[in-house]
mmCIF file of C-alpha atoms in Angstrom:
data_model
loop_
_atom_site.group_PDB
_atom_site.id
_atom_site.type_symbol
_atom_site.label_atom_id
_atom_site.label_comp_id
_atom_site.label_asym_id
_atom_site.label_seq_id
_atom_site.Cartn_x
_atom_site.Cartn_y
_atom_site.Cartn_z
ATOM 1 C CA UNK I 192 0.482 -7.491 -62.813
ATOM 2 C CA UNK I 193 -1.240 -8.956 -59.557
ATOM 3 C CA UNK I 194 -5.043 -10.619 -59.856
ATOM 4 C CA UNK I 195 -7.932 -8.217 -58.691
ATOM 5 C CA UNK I 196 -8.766 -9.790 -55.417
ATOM 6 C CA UNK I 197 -12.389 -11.093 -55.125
ATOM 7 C CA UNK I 198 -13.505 -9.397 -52.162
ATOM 8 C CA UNK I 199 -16.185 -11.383 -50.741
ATOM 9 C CA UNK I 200 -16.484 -9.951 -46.788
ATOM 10 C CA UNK I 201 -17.054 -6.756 -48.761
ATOM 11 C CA UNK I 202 -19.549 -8.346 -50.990
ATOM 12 C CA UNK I 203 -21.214 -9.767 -48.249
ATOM 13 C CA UNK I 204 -21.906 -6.697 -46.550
ATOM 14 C CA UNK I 205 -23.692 -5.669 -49.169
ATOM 15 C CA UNK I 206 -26.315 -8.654 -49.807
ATOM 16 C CA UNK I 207 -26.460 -8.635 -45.641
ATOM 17 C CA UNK I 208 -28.166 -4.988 -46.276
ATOM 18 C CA UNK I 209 -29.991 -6.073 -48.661
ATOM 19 C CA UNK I 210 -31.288 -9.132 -46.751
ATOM 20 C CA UNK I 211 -31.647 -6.644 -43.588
ATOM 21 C CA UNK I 212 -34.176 -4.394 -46.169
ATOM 22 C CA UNK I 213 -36.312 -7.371 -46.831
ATOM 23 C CA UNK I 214 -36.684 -9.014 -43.500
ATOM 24 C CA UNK I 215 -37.753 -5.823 -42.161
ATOM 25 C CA UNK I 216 -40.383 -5.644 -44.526
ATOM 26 C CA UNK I 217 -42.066 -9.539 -43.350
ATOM 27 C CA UNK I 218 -45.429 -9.364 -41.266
ATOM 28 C CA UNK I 219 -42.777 -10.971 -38.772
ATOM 29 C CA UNK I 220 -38.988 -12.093 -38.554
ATOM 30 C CA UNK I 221 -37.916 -15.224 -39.788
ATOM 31 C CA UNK I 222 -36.362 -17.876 -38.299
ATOM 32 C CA UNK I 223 -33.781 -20.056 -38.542
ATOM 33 C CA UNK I 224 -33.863 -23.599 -36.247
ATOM 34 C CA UNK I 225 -30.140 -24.712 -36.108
ATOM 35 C CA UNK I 226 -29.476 -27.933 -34.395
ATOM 36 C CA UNK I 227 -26.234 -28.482 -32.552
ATOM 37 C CA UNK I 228 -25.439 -32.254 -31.704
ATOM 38 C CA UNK I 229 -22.612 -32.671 -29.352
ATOM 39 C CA UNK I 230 -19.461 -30.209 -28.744
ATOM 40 C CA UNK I 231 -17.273 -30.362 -31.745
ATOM 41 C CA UNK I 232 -15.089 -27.027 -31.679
ATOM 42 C CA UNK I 233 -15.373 -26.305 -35.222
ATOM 43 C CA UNK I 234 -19.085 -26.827 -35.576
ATOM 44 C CA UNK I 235 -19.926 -24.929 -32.016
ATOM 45 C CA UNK I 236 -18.033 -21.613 -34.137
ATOM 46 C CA UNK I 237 -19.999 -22.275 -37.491
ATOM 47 C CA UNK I 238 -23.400 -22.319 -35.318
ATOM 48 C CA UNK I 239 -22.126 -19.373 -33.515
ATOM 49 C CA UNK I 240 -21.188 -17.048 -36.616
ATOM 50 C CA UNK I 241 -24.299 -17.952 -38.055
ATOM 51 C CA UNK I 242 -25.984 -16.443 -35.138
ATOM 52 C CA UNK I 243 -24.175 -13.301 -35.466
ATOM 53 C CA UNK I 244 -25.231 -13.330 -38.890
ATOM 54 C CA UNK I 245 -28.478 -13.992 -38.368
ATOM 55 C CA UNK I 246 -29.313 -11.197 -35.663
ATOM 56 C CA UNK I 247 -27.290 -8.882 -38.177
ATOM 57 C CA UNK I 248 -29.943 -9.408 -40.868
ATOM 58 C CA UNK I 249 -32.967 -9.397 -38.557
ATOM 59 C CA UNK I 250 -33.574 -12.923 -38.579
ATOM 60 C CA UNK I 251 -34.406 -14.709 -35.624
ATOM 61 C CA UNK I 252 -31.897 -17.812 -34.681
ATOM 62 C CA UNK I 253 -33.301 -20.744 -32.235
ATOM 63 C CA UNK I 254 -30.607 -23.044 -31.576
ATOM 64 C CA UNK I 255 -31.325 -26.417 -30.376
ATOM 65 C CA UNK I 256 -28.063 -27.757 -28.640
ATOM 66 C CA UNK I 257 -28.375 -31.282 -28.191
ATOM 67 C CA UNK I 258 -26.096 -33.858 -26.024
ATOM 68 C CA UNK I 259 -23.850 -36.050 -28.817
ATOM 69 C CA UNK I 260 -25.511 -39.458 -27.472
ATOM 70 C CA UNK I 261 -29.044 -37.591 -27.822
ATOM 71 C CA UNK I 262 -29.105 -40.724 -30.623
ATOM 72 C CA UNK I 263 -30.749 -41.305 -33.881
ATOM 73 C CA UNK I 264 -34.756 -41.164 -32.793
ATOM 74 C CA UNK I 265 -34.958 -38.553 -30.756
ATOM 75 C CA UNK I 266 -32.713 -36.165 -33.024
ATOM 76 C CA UNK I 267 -35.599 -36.964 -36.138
ATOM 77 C CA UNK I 268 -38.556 -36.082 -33.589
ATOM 78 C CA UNK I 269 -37.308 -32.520 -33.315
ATOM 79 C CA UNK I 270 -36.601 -32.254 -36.987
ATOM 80 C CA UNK I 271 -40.114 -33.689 -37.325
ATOM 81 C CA UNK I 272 -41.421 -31.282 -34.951
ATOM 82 C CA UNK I 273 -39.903 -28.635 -36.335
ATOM 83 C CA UNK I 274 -41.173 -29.113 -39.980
ATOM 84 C CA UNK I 275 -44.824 -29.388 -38.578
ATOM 85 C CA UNK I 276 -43.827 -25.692 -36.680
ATOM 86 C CA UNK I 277 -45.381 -23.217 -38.453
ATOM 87 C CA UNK I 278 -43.018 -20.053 -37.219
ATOM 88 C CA UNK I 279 -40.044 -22.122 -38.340
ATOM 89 C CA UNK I 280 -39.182 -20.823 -41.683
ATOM 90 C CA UNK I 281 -35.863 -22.868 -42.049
ATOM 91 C CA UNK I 282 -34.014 -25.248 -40.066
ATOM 92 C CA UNK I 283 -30.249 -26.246 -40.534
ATOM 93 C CA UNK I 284 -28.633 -29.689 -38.715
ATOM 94 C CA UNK I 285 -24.806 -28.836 -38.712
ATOM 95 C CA UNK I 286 -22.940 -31.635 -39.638
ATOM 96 C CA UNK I 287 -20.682 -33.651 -39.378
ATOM 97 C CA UNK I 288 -23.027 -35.509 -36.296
ATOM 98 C CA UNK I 289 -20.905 -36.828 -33.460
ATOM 99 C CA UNK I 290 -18.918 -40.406 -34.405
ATOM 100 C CA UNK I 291 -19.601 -43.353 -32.421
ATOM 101 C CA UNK I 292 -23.919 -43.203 -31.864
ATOM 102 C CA UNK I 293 -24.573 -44.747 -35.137
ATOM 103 C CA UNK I 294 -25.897 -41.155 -36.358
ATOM 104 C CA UNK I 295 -27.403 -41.600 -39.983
ATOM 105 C CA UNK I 296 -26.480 -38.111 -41.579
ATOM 106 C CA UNK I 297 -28.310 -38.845 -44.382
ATOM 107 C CA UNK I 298 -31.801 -40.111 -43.053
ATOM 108 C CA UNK I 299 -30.958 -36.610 -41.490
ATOM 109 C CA UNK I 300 -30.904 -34.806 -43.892
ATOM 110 C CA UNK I 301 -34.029 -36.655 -46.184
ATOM 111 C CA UNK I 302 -36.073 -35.795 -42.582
ATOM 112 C CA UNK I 303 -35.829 -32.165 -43.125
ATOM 113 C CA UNK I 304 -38.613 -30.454 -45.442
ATOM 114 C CA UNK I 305 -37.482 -29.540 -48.457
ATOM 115 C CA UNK I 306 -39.757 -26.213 -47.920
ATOM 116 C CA UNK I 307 -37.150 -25.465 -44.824
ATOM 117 C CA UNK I 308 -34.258 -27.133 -46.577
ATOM 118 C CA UNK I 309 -32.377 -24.189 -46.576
ATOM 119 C CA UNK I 310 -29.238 -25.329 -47.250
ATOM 120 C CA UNK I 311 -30.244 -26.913 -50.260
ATOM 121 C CA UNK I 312 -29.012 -30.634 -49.482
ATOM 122 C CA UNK I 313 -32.607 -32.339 -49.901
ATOM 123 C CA UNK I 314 -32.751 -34.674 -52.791
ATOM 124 C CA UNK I 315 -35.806 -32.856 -53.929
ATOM 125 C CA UNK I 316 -33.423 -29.266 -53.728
ATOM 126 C CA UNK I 317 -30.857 -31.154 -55.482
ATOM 127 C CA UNK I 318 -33.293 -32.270 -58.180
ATOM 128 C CA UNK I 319 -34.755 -28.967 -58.813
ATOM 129 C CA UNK I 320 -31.038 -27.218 -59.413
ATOM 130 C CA UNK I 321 -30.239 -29.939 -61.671
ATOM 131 C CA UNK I 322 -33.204 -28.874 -63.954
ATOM 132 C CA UNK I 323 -32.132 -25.530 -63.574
ATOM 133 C CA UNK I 324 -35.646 -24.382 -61.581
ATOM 134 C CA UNK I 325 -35.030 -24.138 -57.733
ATOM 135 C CA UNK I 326 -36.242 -22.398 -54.949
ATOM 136 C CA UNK I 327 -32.943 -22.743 -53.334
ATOM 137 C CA UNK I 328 -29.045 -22.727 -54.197
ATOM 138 C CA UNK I 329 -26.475 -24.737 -51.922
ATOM 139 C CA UNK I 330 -24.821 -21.661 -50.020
ATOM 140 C CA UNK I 331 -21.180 -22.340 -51.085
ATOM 141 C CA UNK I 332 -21.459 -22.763 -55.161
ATOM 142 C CA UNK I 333 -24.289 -19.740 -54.943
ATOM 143 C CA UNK I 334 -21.684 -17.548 -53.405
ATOM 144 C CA UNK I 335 -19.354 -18.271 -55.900
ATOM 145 C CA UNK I 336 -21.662 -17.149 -58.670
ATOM 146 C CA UNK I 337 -22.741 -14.097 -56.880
ATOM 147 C CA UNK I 338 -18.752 -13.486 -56.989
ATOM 148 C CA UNK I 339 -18.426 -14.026 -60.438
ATOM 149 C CA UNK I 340 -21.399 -11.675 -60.871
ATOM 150 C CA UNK I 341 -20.097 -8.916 -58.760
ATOM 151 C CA UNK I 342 -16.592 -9.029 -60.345
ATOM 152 C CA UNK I 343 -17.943 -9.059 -64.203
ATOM 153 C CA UNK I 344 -16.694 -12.962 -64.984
ATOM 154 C CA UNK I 345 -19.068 -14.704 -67.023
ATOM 155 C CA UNK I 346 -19.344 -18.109 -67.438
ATOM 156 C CA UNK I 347 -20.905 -18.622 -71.125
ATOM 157 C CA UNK I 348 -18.672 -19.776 -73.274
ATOM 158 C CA UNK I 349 -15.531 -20.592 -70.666
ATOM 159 C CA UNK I 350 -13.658 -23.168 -70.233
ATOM 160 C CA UNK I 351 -14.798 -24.087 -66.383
ATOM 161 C CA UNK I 352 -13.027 -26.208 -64.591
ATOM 162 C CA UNK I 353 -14.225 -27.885 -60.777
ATOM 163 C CA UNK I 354 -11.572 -29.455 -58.740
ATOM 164 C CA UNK I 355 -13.769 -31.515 -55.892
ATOM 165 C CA UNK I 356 -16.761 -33.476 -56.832
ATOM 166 C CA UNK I 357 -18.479 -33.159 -53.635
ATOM 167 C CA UNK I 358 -22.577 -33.430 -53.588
ATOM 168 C CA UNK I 359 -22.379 -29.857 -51.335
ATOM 169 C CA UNK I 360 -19.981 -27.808 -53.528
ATOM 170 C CA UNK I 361 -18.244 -29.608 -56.220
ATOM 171 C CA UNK I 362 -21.365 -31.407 -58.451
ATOM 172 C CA UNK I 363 -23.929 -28.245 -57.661
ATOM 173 C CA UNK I 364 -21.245 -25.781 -58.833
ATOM 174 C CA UNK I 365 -20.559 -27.599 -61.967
ATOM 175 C CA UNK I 366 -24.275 -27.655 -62.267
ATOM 176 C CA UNK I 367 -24.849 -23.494 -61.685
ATOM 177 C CA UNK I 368 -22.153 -23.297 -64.528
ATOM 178 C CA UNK I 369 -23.624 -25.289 -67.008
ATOM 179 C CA UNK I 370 -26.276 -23.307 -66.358
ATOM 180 C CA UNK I 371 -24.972 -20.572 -67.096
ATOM 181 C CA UNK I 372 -23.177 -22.007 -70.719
ATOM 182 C CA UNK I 373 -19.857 -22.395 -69.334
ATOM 183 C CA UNK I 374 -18.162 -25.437 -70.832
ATOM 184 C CA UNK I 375 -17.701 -27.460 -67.304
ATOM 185 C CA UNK I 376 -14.955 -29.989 -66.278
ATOM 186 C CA UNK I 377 -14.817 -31.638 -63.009
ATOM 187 C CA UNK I 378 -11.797 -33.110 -61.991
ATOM 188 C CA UNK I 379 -10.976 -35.610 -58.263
ATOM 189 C CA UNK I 380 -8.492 -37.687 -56.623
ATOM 190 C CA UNK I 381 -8.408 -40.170 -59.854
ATOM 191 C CA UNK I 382 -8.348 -37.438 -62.972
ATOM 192 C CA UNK I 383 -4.916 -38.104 -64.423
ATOM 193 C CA UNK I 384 -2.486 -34.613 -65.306
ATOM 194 C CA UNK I 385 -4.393 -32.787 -63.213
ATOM 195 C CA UNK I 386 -2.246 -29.732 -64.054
ATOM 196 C CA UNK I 387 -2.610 -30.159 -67.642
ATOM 197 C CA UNK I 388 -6.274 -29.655 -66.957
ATOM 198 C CA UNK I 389 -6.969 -27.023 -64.631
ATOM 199 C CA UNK I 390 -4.596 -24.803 -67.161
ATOM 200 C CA UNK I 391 -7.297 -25.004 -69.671
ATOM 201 C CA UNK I 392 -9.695 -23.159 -67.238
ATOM 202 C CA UNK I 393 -10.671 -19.781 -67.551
ATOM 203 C CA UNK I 394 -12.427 -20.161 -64.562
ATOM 204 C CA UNK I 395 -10.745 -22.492 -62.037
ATOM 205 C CA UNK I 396 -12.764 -23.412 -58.370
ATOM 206 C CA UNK I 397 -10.925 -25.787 -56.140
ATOM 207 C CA UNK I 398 -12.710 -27.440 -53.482
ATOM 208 C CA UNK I 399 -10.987 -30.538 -52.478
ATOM 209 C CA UNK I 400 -9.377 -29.231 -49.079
ATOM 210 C CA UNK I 401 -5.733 -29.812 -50.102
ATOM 211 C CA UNK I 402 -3.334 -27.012 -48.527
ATOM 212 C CA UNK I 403 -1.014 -26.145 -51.924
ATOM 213 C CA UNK I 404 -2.560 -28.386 -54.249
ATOM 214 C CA UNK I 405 -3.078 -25.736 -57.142
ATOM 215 C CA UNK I 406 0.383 -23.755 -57.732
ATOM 216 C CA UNK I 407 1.334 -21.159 -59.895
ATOM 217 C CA UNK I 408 2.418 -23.902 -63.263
ATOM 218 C CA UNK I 409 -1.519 -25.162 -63.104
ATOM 219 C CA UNK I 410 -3.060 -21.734 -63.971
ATOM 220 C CA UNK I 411 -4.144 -20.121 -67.240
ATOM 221 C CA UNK I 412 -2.664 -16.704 -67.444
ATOM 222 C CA UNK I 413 -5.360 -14.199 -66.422
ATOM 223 C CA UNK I 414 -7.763 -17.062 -65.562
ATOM 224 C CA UNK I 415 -10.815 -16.273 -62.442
ATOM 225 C CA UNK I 416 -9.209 -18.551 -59.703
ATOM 226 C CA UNK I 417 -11.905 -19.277 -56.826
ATOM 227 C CA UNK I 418 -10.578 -21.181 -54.027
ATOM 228 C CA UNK I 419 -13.492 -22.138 -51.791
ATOM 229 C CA UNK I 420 -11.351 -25.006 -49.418
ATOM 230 C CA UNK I 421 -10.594 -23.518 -46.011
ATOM 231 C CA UNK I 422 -7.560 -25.423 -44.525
ATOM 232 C CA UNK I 423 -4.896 -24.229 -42.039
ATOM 233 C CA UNK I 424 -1.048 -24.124 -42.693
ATOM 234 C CA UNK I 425 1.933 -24.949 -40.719
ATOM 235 C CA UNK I 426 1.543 -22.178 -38.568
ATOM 236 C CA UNK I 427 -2.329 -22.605 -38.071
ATOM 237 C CA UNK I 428 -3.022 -19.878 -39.873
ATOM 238 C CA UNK I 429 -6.224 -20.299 -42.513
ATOM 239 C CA UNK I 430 -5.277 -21.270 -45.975
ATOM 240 C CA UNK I 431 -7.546 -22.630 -49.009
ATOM 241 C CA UNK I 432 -5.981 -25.273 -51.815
ATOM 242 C CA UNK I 433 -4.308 -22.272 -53.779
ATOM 243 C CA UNK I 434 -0.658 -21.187 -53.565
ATOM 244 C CA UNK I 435 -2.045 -17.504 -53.250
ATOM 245 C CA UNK I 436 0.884 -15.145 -53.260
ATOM 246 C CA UNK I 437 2.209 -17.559 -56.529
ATOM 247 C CA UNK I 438 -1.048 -17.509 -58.312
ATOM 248 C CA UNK I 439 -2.454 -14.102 -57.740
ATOM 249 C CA UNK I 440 0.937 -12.998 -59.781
ATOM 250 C CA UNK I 441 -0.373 -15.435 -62.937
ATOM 251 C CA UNK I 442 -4.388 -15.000 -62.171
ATOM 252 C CA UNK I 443 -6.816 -12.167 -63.527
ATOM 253 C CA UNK I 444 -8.607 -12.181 -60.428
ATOM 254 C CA UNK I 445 -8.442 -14.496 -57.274
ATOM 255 C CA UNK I 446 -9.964 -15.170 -54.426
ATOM 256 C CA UNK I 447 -8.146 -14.902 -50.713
ATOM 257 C CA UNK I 448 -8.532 -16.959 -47.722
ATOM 258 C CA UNK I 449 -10.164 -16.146 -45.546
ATOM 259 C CA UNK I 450 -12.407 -13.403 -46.982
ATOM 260 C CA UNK I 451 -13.560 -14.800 -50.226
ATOM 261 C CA UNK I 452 -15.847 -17.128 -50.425
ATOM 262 C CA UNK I 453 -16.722 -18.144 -46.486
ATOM 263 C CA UNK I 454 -18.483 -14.607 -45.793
ATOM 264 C CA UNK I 455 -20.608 -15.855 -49.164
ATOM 265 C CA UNK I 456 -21.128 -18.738 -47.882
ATOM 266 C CA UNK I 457 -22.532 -18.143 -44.760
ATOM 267 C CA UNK I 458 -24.856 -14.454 -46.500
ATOM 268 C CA UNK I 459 -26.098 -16.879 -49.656
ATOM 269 C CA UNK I 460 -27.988 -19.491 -46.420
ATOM 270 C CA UNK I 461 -29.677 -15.931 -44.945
ATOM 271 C CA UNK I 462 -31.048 -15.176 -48.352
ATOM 272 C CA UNK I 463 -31.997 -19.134 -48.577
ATOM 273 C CA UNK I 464 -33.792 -18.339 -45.300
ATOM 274 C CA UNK I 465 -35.457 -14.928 -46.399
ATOM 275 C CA UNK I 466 -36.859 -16.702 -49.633
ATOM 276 C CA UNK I 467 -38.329 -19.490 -47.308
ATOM 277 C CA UNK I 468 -40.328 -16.745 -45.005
ATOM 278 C CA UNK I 469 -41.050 -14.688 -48.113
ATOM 279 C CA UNK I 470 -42.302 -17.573 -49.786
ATOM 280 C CA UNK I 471 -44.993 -18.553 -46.777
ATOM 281 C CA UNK I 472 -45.918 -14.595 -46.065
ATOM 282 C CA UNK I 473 -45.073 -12.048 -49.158
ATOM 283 C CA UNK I 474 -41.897 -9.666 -48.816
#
């Protein structure tokens, strides 16, 4: 018997009316500042679908496109500038900055508020979720939860297992699990038997960016598989690290790509921005 497929474009829809509800209710909309540097492909359609998203919920998106050699000191003015804006309720640098400028991503990232951090990558953010008391949840792992949530897989007392030890997915995830009382494993490029591992997990999330790393022989029967890498196959079509038409066959529920856990993703940082405007004016 096949996996129940996690739906997460439908789950999205819903928490995007939800967020909708709320914004409509602020004194005024919320914003989003999203800085652009330079003309990566990839990053220009990130920026752009966050947009979309953004206008879909009601919140208001300023963009800030910014040449790639727009260098170091001039890119932490704005940032500065924008913290000290008092209509700015949350302000997102895409990454990864342009190569070759001497770009410091992560005297980037410390520049940024953590009041408008809101994709949670502040050291202060980072803090607060490891004490299991923040204001804000890096988008990807709080998708996944929201996920598990919807679908009826709790995490107390499983055996969870993280593949990726990442500061943006893979160590916050672990961290939102143990949270929860799951039993947590993370596992990387040096973790010996991999296989053996990951077939202990009732709940297995891969995020290493690997097309066909996890197959079929590496999964607990009628294990939660969550596969939050978004890769592309042979044929350039989108793929994640799982072996998806093997594993949803073994799996008691999976999650596709694309569809699962990108549309979370991308609705968990408009709820990060909602709680930031809440936060400074009352829902």
């Amino acid at each position: 018997m096949s996996a129940i497929i996690m739906d997460g474009k439908a789950l999205a829809a819903k928490w995007k009316a939800d967020i909708r509800e709320k914004t409509a209710r602020l004194a005024r909309p919320a914003v989003l500042a999203v800085i652009l540097v330079g003309n990566n492909p990839a990053s220009r359609v990130y920026v752009n679908g966050k947009e979309r998203d953004c206008a879909e919920c009601g919140i208001r998106s300023q963009e800030y496109a910014l040449p790639e050699n727009i260098g170091q000191r001039a890119l932490l003015e704005l940032i500065d500038t924008l913290n000290r804006e008092q209509e700015v309720d949350g302000i997102l640098c895409q990454l990864p900055l342009p190569e070759g400028y001497d770009y410091d991503e992560q005297e980037v990232l410390l520049s940024i508020d953590p009041r408008k951090d809101v994709d949670a990558f502040h050291p202060y953010n980072v803090g607060r979720i490891m004490i299991g008391d923040s204001t804000y949840l890096p988008c990807t792992p709080a998708g996944v939860m929201a996920l598990l949530d919807e679908y009826g897989v709790d995490p107390a007392g499983k055996r969870c297992v993280v593949v990726g030890r990442s500061n943006i997915v893979g160590k916050p995830m672990a961290m939102l699990l143990l949270h929860r009382h799951g039993t947590v494993t993370i596992c990387h490029s040096r973790t010996p038997n991999l296989g053996e591992v990951t077939a202990q997990a009732d709940i297995l999330i891969s995020a290493v960016g690997k097309r066909g790393l996890i197959t079929a022989d590496m999964v607990k029967p009628g294990a939660c598989v969550i596969d939050v890498a978004m890769n592309r196959d042979g044929e350039g079509k989108l793929c994640g690290d799982v072996d998806f038409p093997a594993v949803k066959e073994k799996a008691g529920w999976i999650t596709p790509v694309p569809g699962g856990c990108g549309p979370m993703t991308r609705v968990m940082l408009l709820q990060n921005t909602l709680t930031a405007a809440a936060g400074k004016k009352g829902s």
